[in-house]
PDB file of C-alpha atoms in Angstrom:
ATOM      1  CA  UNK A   1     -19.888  56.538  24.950  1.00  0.00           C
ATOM      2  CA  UNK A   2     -20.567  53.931  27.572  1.00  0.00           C
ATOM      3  CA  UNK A   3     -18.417  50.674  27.353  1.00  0.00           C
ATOM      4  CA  UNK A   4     -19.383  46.634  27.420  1.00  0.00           C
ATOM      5  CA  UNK A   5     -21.333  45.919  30.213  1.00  0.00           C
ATOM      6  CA  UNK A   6     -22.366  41.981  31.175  1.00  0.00           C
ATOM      7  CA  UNK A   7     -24.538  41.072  34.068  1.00  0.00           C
ATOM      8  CA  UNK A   8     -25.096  39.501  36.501  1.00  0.00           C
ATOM      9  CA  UNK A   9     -21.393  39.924  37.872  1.00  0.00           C
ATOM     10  CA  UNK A  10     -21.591  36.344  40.237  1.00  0.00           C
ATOM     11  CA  UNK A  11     -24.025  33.435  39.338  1.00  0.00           C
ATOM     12  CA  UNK A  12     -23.941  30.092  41.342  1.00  0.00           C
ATOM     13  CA  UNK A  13     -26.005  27.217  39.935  1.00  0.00           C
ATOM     14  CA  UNK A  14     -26.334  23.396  40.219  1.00  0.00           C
ATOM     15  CA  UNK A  15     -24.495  20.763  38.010  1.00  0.00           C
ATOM     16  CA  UNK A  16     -27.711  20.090  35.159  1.00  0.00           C
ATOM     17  CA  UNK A  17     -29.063  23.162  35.634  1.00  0.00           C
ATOM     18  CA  UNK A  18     -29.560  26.144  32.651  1.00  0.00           C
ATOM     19  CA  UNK A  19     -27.877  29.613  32.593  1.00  0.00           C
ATOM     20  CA  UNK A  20     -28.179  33.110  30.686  1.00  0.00           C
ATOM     21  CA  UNK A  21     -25.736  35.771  31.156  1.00  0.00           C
ATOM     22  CA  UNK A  22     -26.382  39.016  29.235  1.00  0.00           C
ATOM     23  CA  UNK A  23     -24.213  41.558  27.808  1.00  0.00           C
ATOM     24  CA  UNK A  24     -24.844  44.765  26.384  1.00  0.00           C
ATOM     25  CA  UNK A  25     -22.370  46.127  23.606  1.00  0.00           C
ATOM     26  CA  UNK A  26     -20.535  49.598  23.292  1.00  0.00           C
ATOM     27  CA  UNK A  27     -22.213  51.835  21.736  1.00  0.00           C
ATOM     28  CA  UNK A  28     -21.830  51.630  17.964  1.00  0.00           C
ATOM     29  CA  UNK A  29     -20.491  48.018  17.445  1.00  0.00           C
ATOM     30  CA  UNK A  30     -22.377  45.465  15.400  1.00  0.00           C
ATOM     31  CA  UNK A  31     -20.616  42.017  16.620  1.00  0.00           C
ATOM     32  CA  UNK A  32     -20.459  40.712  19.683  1.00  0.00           C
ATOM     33  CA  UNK A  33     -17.972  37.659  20.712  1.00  0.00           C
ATOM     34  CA  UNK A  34     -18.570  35.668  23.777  1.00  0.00           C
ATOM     35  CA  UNK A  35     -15.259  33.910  25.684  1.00  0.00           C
ATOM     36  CA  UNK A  36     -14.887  31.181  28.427  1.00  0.00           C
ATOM     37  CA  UNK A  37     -11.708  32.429  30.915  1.00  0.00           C
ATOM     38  CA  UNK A  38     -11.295  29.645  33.192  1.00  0.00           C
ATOM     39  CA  UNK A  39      -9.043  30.030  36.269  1.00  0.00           C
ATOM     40  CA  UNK A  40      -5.502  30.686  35.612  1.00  0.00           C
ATOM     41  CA  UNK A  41      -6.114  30.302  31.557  1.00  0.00           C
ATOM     42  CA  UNK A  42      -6.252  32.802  28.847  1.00  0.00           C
ATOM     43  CA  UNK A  43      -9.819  33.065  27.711  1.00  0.00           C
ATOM     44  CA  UNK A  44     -11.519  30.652  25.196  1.00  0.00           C
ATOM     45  CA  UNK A  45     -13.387  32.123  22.419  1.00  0.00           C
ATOM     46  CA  UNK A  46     -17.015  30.380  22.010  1.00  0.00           C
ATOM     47  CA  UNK A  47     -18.796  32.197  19.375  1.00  0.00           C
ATOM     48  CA  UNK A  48     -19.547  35.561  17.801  1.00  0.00           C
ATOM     49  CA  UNK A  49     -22.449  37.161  16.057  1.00  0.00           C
ATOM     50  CA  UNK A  50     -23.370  39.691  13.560  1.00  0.00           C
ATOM     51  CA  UNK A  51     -26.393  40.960  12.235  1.00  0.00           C
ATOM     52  CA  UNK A  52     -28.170  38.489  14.747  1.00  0.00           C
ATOM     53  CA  UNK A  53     -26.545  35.321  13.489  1.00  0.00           C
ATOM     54  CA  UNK A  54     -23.902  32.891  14.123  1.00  0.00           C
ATOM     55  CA  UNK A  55     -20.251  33.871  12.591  1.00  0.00           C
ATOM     56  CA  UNK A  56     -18.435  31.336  14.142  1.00  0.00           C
ATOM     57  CA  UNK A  57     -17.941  29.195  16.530  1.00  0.00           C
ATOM     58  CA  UNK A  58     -14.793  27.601  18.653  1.00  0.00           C
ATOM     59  CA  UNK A  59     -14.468  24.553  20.188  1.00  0.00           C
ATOM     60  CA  UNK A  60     -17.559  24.487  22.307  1.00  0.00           C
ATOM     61  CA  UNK A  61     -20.720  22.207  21.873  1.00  0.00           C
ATOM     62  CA  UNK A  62     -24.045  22.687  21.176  1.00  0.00           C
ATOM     63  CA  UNK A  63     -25.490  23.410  24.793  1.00  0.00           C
ATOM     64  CA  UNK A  64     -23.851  26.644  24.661  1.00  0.00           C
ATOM     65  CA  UNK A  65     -25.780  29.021  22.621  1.00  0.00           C
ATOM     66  CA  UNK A  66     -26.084  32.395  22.102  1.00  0.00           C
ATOM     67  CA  UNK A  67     -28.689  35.224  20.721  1.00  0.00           C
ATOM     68  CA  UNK A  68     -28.008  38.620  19.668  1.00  0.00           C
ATOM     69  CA  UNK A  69     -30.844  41.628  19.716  1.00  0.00           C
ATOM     70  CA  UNK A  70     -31.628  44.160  17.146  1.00  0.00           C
ATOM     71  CA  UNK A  71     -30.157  46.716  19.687  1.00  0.00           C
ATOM     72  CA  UNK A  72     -26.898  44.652  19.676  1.00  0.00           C
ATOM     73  CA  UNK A  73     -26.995  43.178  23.272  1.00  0.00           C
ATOM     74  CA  UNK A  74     -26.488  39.754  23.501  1.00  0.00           C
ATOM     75  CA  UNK A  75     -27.054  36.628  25.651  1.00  0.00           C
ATOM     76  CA  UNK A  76     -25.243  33.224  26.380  1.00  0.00           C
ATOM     77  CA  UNK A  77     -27.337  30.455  27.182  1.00  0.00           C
ATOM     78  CA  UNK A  78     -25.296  27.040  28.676  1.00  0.00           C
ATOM     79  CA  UNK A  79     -27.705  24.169  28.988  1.00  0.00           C
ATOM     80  CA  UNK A  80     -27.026  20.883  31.070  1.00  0.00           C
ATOM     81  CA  UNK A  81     -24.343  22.804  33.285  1.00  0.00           C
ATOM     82  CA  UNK A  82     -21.186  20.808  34.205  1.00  0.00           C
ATOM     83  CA  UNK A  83     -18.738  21.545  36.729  1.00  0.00           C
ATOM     84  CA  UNK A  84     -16.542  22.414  34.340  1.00  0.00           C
ATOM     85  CA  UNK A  85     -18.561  25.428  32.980  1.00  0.00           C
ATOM     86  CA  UNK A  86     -17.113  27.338  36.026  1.00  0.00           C
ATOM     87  CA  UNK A  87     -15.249  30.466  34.552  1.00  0.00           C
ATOM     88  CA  UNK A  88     -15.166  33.643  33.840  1.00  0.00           C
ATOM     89  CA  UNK A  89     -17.768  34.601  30.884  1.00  0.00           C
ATOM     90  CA  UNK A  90     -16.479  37.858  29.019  1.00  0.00           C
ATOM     91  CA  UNK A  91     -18.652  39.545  26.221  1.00  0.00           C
ATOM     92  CA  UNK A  92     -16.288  41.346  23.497  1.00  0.00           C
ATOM     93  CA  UNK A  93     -17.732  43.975  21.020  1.00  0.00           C
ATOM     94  CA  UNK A  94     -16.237  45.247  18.079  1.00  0.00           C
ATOM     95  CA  UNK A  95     -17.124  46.811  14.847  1.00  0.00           C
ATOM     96  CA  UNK A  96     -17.384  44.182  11.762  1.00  0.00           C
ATOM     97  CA  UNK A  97     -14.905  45.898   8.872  1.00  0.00           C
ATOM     98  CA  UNK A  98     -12.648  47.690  10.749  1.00  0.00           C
ATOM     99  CA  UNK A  99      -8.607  46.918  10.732  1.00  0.00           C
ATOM    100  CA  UNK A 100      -7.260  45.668  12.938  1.00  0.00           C
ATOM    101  CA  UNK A 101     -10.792  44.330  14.240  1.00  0.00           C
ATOM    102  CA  UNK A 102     -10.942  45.893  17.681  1.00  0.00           C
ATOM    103  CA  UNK A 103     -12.459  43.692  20.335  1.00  0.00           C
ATOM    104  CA  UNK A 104     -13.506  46.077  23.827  1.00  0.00           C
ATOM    105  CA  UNK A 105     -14.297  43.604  26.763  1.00  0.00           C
ATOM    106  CA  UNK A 106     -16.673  43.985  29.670  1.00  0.00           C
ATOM    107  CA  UNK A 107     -15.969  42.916  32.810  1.00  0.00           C
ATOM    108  CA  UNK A 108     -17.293  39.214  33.124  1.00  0.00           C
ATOM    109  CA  UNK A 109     -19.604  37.015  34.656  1.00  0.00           C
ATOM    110  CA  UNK A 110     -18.214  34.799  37.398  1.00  0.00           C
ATOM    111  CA  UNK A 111     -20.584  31.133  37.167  1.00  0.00           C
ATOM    112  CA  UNK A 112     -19.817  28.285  39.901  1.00  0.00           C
ATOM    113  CA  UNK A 113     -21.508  24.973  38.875  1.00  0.00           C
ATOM    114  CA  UNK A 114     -21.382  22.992  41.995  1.00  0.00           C
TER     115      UNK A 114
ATOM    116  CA  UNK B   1      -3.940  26.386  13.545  1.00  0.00           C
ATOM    117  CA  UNK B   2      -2.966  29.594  15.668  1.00  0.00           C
ATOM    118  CA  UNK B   3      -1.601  29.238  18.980  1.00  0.00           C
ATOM    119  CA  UNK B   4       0.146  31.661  21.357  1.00  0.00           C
ATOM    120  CA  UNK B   5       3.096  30.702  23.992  1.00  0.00           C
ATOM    121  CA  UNK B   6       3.828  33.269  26.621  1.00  0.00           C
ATOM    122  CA  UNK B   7       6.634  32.733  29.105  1.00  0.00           C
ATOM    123  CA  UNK B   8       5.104  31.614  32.725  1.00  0.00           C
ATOM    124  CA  UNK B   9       4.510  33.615  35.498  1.00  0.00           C
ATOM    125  CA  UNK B  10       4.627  35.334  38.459  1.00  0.00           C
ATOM    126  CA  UNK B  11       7.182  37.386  37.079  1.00  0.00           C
ATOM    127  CA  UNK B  12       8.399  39.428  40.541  1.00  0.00           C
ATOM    128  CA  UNK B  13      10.111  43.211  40.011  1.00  0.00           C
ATOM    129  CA  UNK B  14      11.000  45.850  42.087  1.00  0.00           C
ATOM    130  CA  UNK B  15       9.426  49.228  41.046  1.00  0.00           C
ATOM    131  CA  UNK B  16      11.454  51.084  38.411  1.00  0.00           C
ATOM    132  CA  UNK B  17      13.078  47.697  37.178  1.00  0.00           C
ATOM    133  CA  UNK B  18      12.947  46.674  33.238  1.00  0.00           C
ATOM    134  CA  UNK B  19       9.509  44.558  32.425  1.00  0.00           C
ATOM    135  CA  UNK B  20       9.988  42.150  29.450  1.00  0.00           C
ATOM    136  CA  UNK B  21       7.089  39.839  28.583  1.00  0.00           C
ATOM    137  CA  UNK B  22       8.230  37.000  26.143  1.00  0.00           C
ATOM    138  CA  UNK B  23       4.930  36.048  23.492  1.00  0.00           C
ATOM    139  CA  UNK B  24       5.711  34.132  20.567  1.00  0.00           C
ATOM    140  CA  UNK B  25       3.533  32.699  18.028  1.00  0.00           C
ATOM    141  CA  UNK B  26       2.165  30.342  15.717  1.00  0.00           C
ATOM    142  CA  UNK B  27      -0.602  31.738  12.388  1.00  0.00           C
ATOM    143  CA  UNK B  28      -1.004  31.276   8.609  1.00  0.00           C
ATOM    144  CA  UNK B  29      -0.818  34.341   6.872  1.00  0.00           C
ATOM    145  CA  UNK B  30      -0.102  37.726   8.315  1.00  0.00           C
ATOM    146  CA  UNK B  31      -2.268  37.938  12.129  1.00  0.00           C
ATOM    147  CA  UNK B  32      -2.755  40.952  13.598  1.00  0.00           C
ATOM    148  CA  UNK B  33      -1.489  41.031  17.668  1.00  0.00           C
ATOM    149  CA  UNK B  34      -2.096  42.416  20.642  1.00  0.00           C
ATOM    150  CA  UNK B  35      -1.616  42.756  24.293  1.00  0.00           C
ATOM    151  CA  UNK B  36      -4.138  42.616  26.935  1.00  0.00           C
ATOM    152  CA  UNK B  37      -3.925  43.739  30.693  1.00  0.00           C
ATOM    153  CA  UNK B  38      -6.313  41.914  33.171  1.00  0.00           C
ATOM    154  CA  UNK B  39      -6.498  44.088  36.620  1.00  0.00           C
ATOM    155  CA  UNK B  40      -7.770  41.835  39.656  1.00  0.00           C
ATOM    156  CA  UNK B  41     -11.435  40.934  39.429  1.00  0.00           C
ATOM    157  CA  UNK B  42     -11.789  43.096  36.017  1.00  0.00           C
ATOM    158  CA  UNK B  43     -11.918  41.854  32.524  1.00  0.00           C
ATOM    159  CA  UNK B  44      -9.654  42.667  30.164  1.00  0.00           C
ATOM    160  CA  UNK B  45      -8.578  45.760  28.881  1.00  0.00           C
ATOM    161  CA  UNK B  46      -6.445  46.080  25.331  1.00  0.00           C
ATOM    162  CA  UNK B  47      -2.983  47.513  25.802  1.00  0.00           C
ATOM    163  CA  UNK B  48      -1.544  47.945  22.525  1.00  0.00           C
ATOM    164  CA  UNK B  49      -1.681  46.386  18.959  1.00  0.00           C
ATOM    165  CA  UNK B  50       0.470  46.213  16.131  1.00  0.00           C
ATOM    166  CA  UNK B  51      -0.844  44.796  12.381  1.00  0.00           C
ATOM    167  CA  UNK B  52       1.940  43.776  10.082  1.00  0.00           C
ATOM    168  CA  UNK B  53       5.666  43.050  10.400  1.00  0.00           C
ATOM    169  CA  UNK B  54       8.339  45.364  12.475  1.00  0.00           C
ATOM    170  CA  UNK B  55       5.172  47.855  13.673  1.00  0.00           C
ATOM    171  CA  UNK B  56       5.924  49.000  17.248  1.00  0.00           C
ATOM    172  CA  UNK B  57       2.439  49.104  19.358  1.00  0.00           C
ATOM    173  CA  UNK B  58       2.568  51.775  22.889  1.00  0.00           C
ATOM    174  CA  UNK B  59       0.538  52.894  25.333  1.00  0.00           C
ATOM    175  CA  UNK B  60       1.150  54.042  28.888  1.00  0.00           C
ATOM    176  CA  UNK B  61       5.274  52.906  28.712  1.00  0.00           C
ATOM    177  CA  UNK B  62       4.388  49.726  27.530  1.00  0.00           C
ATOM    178  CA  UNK B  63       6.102  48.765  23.912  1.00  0.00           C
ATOM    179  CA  UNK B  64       5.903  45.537  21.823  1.00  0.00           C
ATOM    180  CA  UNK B  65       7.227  45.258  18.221  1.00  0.00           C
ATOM    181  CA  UNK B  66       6.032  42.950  15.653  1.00  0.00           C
ATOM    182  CA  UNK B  67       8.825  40.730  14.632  1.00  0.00           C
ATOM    183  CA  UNK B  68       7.825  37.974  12.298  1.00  0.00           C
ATOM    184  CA  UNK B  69      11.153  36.862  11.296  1.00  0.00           C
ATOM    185  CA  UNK B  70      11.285  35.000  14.779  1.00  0.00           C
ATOM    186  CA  UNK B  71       7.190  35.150  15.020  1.00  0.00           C
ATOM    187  CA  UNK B  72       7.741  37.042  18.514  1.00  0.00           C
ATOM    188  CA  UNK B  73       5.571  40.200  20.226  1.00  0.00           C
ATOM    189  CA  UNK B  74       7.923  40.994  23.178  1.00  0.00           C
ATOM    190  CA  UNK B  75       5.985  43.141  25.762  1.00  0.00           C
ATOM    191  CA  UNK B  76       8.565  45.930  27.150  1.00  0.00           C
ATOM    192  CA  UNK B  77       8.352  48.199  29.951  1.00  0.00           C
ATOM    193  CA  UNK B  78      11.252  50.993  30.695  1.00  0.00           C
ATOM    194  CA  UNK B  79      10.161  51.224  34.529  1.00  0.00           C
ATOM    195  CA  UNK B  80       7.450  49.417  36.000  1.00  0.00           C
ATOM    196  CA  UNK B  81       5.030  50.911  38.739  1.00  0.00           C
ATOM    197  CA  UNK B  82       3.075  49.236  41.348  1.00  0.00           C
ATOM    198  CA  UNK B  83       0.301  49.922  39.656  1.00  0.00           C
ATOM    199  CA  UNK B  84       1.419  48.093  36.841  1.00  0.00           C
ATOM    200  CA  UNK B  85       0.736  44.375  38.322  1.00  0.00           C
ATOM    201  CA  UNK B  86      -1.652  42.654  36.802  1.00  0.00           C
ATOM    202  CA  UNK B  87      -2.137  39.633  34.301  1.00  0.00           C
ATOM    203  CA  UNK B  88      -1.195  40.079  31.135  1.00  0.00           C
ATOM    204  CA  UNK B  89      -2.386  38.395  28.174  1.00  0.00           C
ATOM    205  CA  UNK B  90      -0.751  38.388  24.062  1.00  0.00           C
ATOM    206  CA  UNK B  91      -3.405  37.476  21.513  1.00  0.00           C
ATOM    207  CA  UNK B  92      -3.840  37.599  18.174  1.00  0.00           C
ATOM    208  CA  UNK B  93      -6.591  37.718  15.359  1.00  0.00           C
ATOM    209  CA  UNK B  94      -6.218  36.976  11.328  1.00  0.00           C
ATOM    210  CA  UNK B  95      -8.539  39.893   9.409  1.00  0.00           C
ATOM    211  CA  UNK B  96     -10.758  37.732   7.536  1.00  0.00           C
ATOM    212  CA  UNK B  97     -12.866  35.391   8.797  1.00  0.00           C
ATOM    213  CA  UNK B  98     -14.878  35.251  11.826  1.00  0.00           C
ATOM    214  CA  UNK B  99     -11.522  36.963  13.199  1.00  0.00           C
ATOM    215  CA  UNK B 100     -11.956  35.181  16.855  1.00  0.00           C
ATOM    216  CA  UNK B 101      -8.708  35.685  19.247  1.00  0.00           C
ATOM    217  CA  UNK B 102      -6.325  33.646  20.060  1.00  0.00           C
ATOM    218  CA  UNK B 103      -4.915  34.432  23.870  1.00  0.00           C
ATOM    219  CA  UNK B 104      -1.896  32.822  25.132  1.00  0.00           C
ATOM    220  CA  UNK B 105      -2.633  31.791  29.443  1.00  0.00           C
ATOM    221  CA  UNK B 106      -1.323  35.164  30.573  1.00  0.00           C
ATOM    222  CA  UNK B 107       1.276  36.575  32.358  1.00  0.00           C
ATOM    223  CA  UNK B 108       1.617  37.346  36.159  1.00  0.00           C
ATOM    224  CA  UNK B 109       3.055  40.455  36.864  1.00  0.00           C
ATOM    225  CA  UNK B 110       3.875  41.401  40.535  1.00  0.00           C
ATOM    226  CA  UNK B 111       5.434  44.890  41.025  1.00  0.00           C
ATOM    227  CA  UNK B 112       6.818  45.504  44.782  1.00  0.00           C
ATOM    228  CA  UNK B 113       7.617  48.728  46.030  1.00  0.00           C
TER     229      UNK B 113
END
């Protein structure tokens, strides 16, 4: 079974511009999670999905948003990039109904906004 | 709401010394919790779990037991290995809801030989 995999690995864009960073799910999980890891923090969760929609959401506003595919990959879309946005992105998937819910991570996406 | 405090890093061993990883707490109801290991310039991997009170997660040495009499999910080593440093993260989940973790801001862990 192949694990979480998120692409690209290092992104470098300009303060106002828009990003999408993609990740594709392990095999057999239906939700996917998105988290913001800045440096030297634990990661941040932004939102998850299931089924294609919205099943949550943390503390994160409205220019970040998200879409989920029928074949359960998923992509993060930040609008109006501030410098702040500069973190680690990880994608999570896990399988809705299981206990304890299981979240696998990929490896992240790396985004400077200078 | 839920919070987790983990004691600050870089904690600094020799190989084959004792690890202990302080993580304590803060959830309504019963969370579940868990311990994540972040390996330089990888994400994170899960270590162990454990669901509901005085369950003892392991994997690879590593131990943690779930003690919600002082809300605490001590991560224990026996003998640490240089391969063992890394960042280390305690987290935990409720099981309803839109079941999002909670990390605490990780651990250093420097193993020297």
């Amino acid at each position: 079974e192949t694990g979480v995999t998120q692409s690209p690995t290092h992104l470098i864009k300009t303060r106002g511009q828009q990003v999408t960073l993609r990740c594709s799910s392990q095999s057999g999980h239906n939700t996917v999670s998105w988290y913001q890891q800045a440096l030297g923090q634990g990661p941040q969760f932004i939102f998850q999905y299931y089924r294609e929609e919205e099943n949550g959401r943390g503390n994160f506003p409205p220019r970040f948003s998200g879409l989920q595919f029928p074949n359960y990959s998923s992509e993060l879309n930040v609008n109006a990039l501030e410098l702040d946005d500069s973190a680690l992105y990880l994608c999570a998937s896990g399988t809705s109904g299981s206990s304890p819910y299981e979240q696998y991570f990929g490896p992240g996406t790396r985004l400077t906004v200078t | 709401g839920n919070s987790v405090t983990q004691m600050e890093g870089p904690v600094t061993l020799s190989e084959e010394a004792f690890l202990t990883i302080n993580c304590t707490y803060t959830a309504t109801g019963y969370p579940s919790l868990f311990w994540y290991v972040q390996y330089p310039g990888e994400g994170l991997q899960l270590l162990l779990k454990a669901t509901k009170a005085d369950d003892k997660g392991s994997n690879k040495g590593f131990e943690a037991t779930y003690r919600k009499e002082t809300t605490s999910f001590h991560l224990e080593k026996g003998s640490v290995q240089v391969s063992d440093s890394a960042v280390y993260f305690c987290a935990l989940t409720r099981d309803t809801g839109r079941r999002a973790l909670t990390f605490g801001s990780g651990t250093r862990l420097q193993v020297q030989p």
